Each structure stands twice: as structure tokens, then as C-alpha cells.
Short mmCIF file of C-alpha atoms in Angstrom, two decimals:
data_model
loop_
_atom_site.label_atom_id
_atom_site.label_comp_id
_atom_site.label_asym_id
_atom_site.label_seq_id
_atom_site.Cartn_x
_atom_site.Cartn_y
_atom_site.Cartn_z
CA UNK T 1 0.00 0.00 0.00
CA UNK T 2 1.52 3.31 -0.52
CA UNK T 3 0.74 7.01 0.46
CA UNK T 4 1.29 9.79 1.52
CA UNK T 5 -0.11 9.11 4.96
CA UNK T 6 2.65 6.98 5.93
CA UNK T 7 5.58 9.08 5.07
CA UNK T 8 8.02 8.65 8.04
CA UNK T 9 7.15 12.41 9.88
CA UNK T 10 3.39 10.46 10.31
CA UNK T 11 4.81 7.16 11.51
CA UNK T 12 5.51 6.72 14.84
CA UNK T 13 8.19 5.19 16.42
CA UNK T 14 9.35 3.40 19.71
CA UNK T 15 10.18 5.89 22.76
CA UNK T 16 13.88 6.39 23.77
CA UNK T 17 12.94 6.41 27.01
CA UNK T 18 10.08 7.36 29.49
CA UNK T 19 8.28 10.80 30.02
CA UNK T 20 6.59 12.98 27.21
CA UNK T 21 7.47 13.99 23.75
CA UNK T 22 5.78 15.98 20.77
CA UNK T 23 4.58 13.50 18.13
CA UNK T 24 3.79 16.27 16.21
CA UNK T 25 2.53 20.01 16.82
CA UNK T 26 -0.81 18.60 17.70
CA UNK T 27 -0.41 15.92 19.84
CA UNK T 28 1.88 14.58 22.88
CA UNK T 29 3.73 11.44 23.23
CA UNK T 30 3.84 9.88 26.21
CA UNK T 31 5.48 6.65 27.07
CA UNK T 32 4.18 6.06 30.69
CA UNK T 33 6.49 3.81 32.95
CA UNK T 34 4.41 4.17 36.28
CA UNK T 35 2.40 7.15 36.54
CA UNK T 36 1.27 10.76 35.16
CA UNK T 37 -1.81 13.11 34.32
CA UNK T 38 -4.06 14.11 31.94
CA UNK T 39 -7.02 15.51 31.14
CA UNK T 40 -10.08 13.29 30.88
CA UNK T 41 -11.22 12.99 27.19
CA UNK T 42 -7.65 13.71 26.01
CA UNK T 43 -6.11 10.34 24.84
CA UNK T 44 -6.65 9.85 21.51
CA UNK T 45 -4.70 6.42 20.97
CA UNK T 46 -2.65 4.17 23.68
CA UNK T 47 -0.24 0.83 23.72
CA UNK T 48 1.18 -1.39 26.09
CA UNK T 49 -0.61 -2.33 29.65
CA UNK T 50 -2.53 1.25 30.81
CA UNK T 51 -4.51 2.24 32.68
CA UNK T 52 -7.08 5.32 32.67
CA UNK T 53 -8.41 6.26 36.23
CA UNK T 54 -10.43 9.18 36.43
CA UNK T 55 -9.21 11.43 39.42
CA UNK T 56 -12.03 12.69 42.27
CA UNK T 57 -13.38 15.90 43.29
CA UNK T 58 -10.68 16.26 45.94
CA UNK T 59 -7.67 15.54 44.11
CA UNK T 60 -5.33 18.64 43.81
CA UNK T 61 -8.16 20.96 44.15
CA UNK T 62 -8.68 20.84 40.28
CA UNK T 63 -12.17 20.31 39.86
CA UNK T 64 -13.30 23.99 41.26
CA UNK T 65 -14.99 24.34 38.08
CA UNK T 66 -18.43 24.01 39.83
CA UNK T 67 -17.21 27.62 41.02
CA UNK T 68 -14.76 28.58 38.98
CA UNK T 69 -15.65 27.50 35.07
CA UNK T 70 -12.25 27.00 34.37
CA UNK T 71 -11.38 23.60 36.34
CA UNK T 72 -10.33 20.90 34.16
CA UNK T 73 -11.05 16.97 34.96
CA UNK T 74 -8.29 14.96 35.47
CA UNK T 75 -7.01 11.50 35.11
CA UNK T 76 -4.52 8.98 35.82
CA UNK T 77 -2.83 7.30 33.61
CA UNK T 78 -1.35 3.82 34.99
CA UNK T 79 1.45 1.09 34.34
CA UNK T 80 3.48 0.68 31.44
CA UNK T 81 3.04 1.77 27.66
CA UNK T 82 2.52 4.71 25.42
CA UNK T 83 -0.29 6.89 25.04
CA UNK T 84 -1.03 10.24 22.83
CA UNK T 85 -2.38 12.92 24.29
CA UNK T 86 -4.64 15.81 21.54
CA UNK T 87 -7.26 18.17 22.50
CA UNK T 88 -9.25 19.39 19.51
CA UNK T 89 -6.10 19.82 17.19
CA UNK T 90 -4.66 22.66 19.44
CA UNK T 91 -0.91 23.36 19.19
CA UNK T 92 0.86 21.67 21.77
CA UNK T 93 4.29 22.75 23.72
CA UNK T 94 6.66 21.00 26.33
CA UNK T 95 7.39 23.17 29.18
CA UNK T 96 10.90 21.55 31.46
CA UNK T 97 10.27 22.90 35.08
CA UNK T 98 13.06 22.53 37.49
CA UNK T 99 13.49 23.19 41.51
CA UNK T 100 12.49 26.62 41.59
CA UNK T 101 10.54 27.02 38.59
CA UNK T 102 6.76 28.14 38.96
CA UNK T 103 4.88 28.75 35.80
CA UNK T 104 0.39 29.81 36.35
CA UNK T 105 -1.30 28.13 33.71
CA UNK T 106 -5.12 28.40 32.99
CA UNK T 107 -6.83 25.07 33.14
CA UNK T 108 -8.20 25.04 29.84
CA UNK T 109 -4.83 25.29 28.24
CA UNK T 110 -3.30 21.89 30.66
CA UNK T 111 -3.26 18.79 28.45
CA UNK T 112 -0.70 16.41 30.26
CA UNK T 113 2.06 16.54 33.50
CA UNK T 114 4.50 14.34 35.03
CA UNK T 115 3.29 13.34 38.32
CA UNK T 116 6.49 15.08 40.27
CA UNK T 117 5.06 18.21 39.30
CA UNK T 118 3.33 19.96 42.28
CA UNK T 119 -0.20 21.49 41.50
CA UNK T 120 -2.66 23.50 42.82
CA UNK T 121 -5.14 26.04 41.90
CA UNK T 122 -4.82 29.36 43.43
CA UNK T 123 -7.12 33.05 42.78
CA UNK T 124 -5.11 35.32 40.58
CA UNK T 125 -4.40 37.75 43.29
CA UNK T 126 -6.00 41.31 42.16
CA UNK T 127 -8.07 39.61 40.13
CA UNK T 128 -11.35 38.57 42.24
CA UNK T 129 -13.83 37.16 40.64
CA UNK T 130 -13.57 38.54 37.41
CA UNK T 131 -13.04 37.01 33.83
CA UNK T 132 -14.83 33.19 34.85
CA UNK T 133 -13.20 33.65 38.46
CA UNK T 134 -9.59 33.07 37.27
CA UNK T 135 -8.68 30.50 39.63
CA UNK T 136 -5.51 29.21 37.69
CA UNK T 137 -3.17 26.04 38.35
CA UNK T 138 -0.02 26.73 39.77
CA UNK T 139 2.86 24.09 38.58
CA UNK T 140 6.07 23.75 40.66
CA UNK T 141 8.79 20.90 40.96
CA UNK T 142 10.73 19.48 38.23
CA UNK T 143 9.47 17.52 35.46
CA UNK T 144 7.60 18.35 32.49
CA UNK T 145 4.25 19.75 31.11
CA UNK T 146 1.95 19.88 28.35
CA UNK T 147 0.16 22.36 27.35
CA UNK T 148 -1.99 23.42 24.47
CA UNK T 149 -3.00 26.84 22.63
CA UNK T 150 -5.59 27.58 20.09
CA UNK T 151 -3.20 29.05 17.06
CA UNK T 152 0.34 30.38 17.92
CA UNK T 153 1.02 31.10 20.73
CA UNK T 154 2.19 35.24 21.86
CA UNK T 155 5.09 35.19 24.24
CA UNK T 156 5.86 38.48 25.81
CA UNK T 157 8.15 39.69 28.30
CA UNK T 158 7.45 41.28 31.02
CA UNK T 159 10.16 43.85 32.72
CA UNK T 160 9.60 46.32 35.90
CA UNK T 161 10.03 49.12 33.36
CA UNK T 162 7.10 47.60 30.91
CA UNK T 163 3.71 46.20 32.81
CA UNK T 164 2.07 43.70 30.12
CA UNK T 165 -1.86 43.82 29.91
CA UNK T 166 -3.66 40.86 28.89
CA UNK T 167 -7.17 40.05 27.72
CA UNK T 168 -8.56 37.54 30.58
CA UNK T 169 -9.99 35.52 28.00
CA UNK T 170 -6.61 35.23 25.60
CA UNK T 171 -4.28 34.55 28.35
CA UNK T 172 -2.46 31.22 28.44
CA UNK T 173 0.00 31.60 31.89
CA UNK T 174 2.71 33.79 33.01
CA UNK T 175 5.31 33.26 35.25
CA UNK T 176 4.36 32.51 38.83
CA UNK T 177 6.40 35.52 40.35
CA UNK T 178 4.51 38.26 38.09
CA UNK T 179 2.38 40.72 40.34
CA UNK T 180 -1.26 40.45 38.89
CA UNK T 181 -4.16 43.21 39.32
CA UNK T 182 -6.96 44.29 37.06
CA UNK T 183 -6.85 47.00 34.99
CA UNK T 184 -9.89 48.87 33.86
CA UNK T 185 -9.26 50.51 30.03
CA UNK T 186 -12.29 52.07 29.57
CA UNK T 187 -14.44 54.90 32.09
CA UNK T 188 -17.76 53.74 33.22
CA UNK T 189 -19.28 56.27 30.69
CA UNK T 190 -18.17 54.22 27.77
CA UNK T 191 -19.69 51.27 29.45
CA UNK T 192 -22.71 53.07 29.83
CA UNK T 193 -22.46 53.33 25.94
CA UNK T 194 -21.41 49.86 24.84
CA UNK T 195 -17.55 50.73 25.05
CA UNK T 196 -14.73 49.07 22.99
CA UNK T 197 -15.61 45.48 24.37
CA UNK T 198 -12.05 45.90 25.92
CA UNK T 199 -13.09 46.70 29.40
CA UNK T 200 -10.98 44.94 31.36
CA UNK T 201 -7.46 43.51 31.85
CA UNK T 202 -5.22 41.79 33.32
CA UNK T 203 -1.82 43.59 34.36
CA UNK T 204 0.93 41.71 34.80
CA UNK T 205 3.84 43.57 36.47
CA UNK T 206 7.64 42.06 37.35
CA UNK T 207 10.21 40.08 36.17
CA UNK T 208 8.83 37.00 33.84
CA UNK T 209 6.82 36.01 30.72
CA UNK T 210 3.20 35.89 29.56
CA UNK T 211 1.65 33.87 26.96
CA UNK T 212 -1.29 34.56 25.41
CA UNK T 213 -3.49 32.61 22.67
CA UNK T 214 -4.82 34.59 19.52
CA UNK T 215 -7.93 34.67 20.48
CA UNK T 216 -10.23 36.14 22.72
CA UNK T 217 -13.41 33.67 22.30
CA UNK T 218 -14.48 32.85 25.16
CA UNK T 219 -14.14 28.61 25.42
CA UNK T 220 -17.00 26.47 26.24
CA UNK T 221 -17.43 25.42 29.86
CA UNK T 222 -16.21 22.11 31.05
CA UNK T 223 -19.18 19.44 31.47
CA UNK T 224 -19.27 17.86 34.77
CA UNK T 225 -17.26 15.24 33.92
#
């Protein structure tokens, strides 16, 4: 049989080892020897003797979606084999944390961790309950994580001399260390007349990164899982 389809950038390989890898820009390798996470819905093809155990309400505090609308479900992902990881054809990126490291990440955006990564989900301080709550997962430790982003992702730096503002509903993570408050770009009197539809931001102010999404659509909430 011959084709396109199986030209050797589509074929897959074994693993060199355990842990995480890109298969390609849209989906995540990972060849499981004991234990990591994942979103629930989120493997799209597995090998080898796995298994899927979907994670409880109390687990790492990361099903606040109930309040929050920005949760995502977990699971666990068991034993040993290799299983690929996609979420609706979004671009996906390996982030390396090490001792030290601490990188906020919106929920939506989390599509697979190592299990010696430390989580938990933490307000954006300044921000209240504003843009779906932002309640945002907070990864420290080292080990690696995958995340995803609808288009190409917009890295920018962020400097003491040069605040960053981001739309609540493009914004990807930042750097743990940034200082976060809300910033209102618009006076209540354009409200009052419909405004720009660019009311609000967040400001993030420090030493770090921030990565946005192109995008400002507003995703559709989690289902109870």
C-alpha cells in the first residue's frame, strides 16, 4: 500500500525512554512507565498495559470548576506503555520545570504533567472574581508539562520598566512571580455606551513572561465530567 499518509514524519516510532514527547505540533507522546496526568477525554490512541483512572473531586483541588468555570477533569494514567495525548487539534508545547521554577497556567490550556510536578489552583491575586473567576493552576517541581493553545502562541516579556496587559480571555500563563491586578481601560461612561468590548485587563507587572493565545473567544465550559 503506498501514500502519503505513511511518510516517516506520520509514523511513529518506539520511545527512547520514558516521560513525554511531541509526536507532532498537535499531539503529545507519552510513554508512561508508572504514573502521570491528563485531562479526561484527552487520549486519543494508547499501547502497552494502561490504565485510565479518572481522578475525584478532591484531588489537587482541580475540579473547582463548579465555582470557577475554568477547572479541568483529570485522570490517571497507569502502568506501562505509550499513550497520545490531543485536545481538539490545538498546538501543543513542552514546558521543562526545574526546583524553583513556577509557571500559572489556565486550566483550559493543561493537556498532560508528570506526576512530580506539584499542583494547585490558586485566585489570581488582584483579580477577584472577574473574567470566569480566574482560579488558575499553579505548577512547581521538576518535570515536564503539556500544554496546548488555540493558534500560535504570543510570548511576551514582562520587565519592571514595561507592565504587560492581557485580555482575561486570551491569556495562556505567566510566570508565577509576576504581580497580577486588574486594569480597567475604559471609564464607566463608555460602558454606559457599549464601550470598545475591551473593558478589562489583566496587568501583569515584574520580572517573567506571559503567553497569550490569539484569540479572545471565550471557550466552552467544562461538562461535569
Amino acid at each position: 500500500m503506498h501514500s502519503d499518509l505513511f511518510a516517516s514524519e506520520n509514523m511513529v516510532t518506539p520511545a527512547a525512554e520514558p516521560g513525554m514527547t511531541l509526536q507532532n505540533s498537535k499531539s503529545i507522546k507519552y510513554a508512561v512507565n508508572g504514573e502521570c496526568y491528563a485531562r479526561q477525554g484527552a487520549m486519543v490512541a494508547f499501547r502497552g498495559d494502561l490504565k485510565f483512572e479518572k481522578q475525584g473531586q478532591g484531588v489537587g483541588n482541580f475540579l473547582k470548576r463548579a465555582v470557577t468555570g475554568e477547572g479541568v477533569a483529570l485522570m490517571a494514567v497507569r502502568g506501562q506503555g505509550e499513550a497520545w495525548f490531543a485536545h481538539e487539534a490545538a498546538n501543543c508545547f513542552l514546558v521543562d520545570l526545574v526546583p524553583g521554577d513556577s509557571l500559572t497556567v489556565n486550566g483550559r490550556h493543561i493537556l498532560c504533567f508528570d506526576a512530580t510536578l506539584g499542583y494547585e489552583i490558586k485566585v489570581v491575586k488582584g483579580a477577584g472574581m472577574a473574567g470566569g473567576g480566574l482560579f488558575n493552576s499553579v505548577f512547581t517541581g521538576h518535570g515536564r508539562l503539556g500544554i496546548i493553545c488555540e493558534g500560535e502562541p504570543i510570548v511576551i516579556p514582562v520587565s519592571p520598566a514595561a507592565p504587560v496587559f492581557v485580555d482575561t480571555d486570551a491569556v495562556v500563563g505567566w510566570t508565577s512571580s509576576l504581580h497580577t491586578t486588574l486594569h480597567r481601560s475604559q471609564s464607566f461612561g463608555s460602558m454606559l455606551r457599549g464601550g470598545s468590548g475591551e473593558a478589562v485587563q489583566l496587568k501583569l507587572e515584574g520580572e517573567g513572561f506571559v503567553i497569550v493565545r490569539p484569540s479572545e473567544a471565550r471557550p466552552e465550559k467544562t461538562g461535569s465530567g
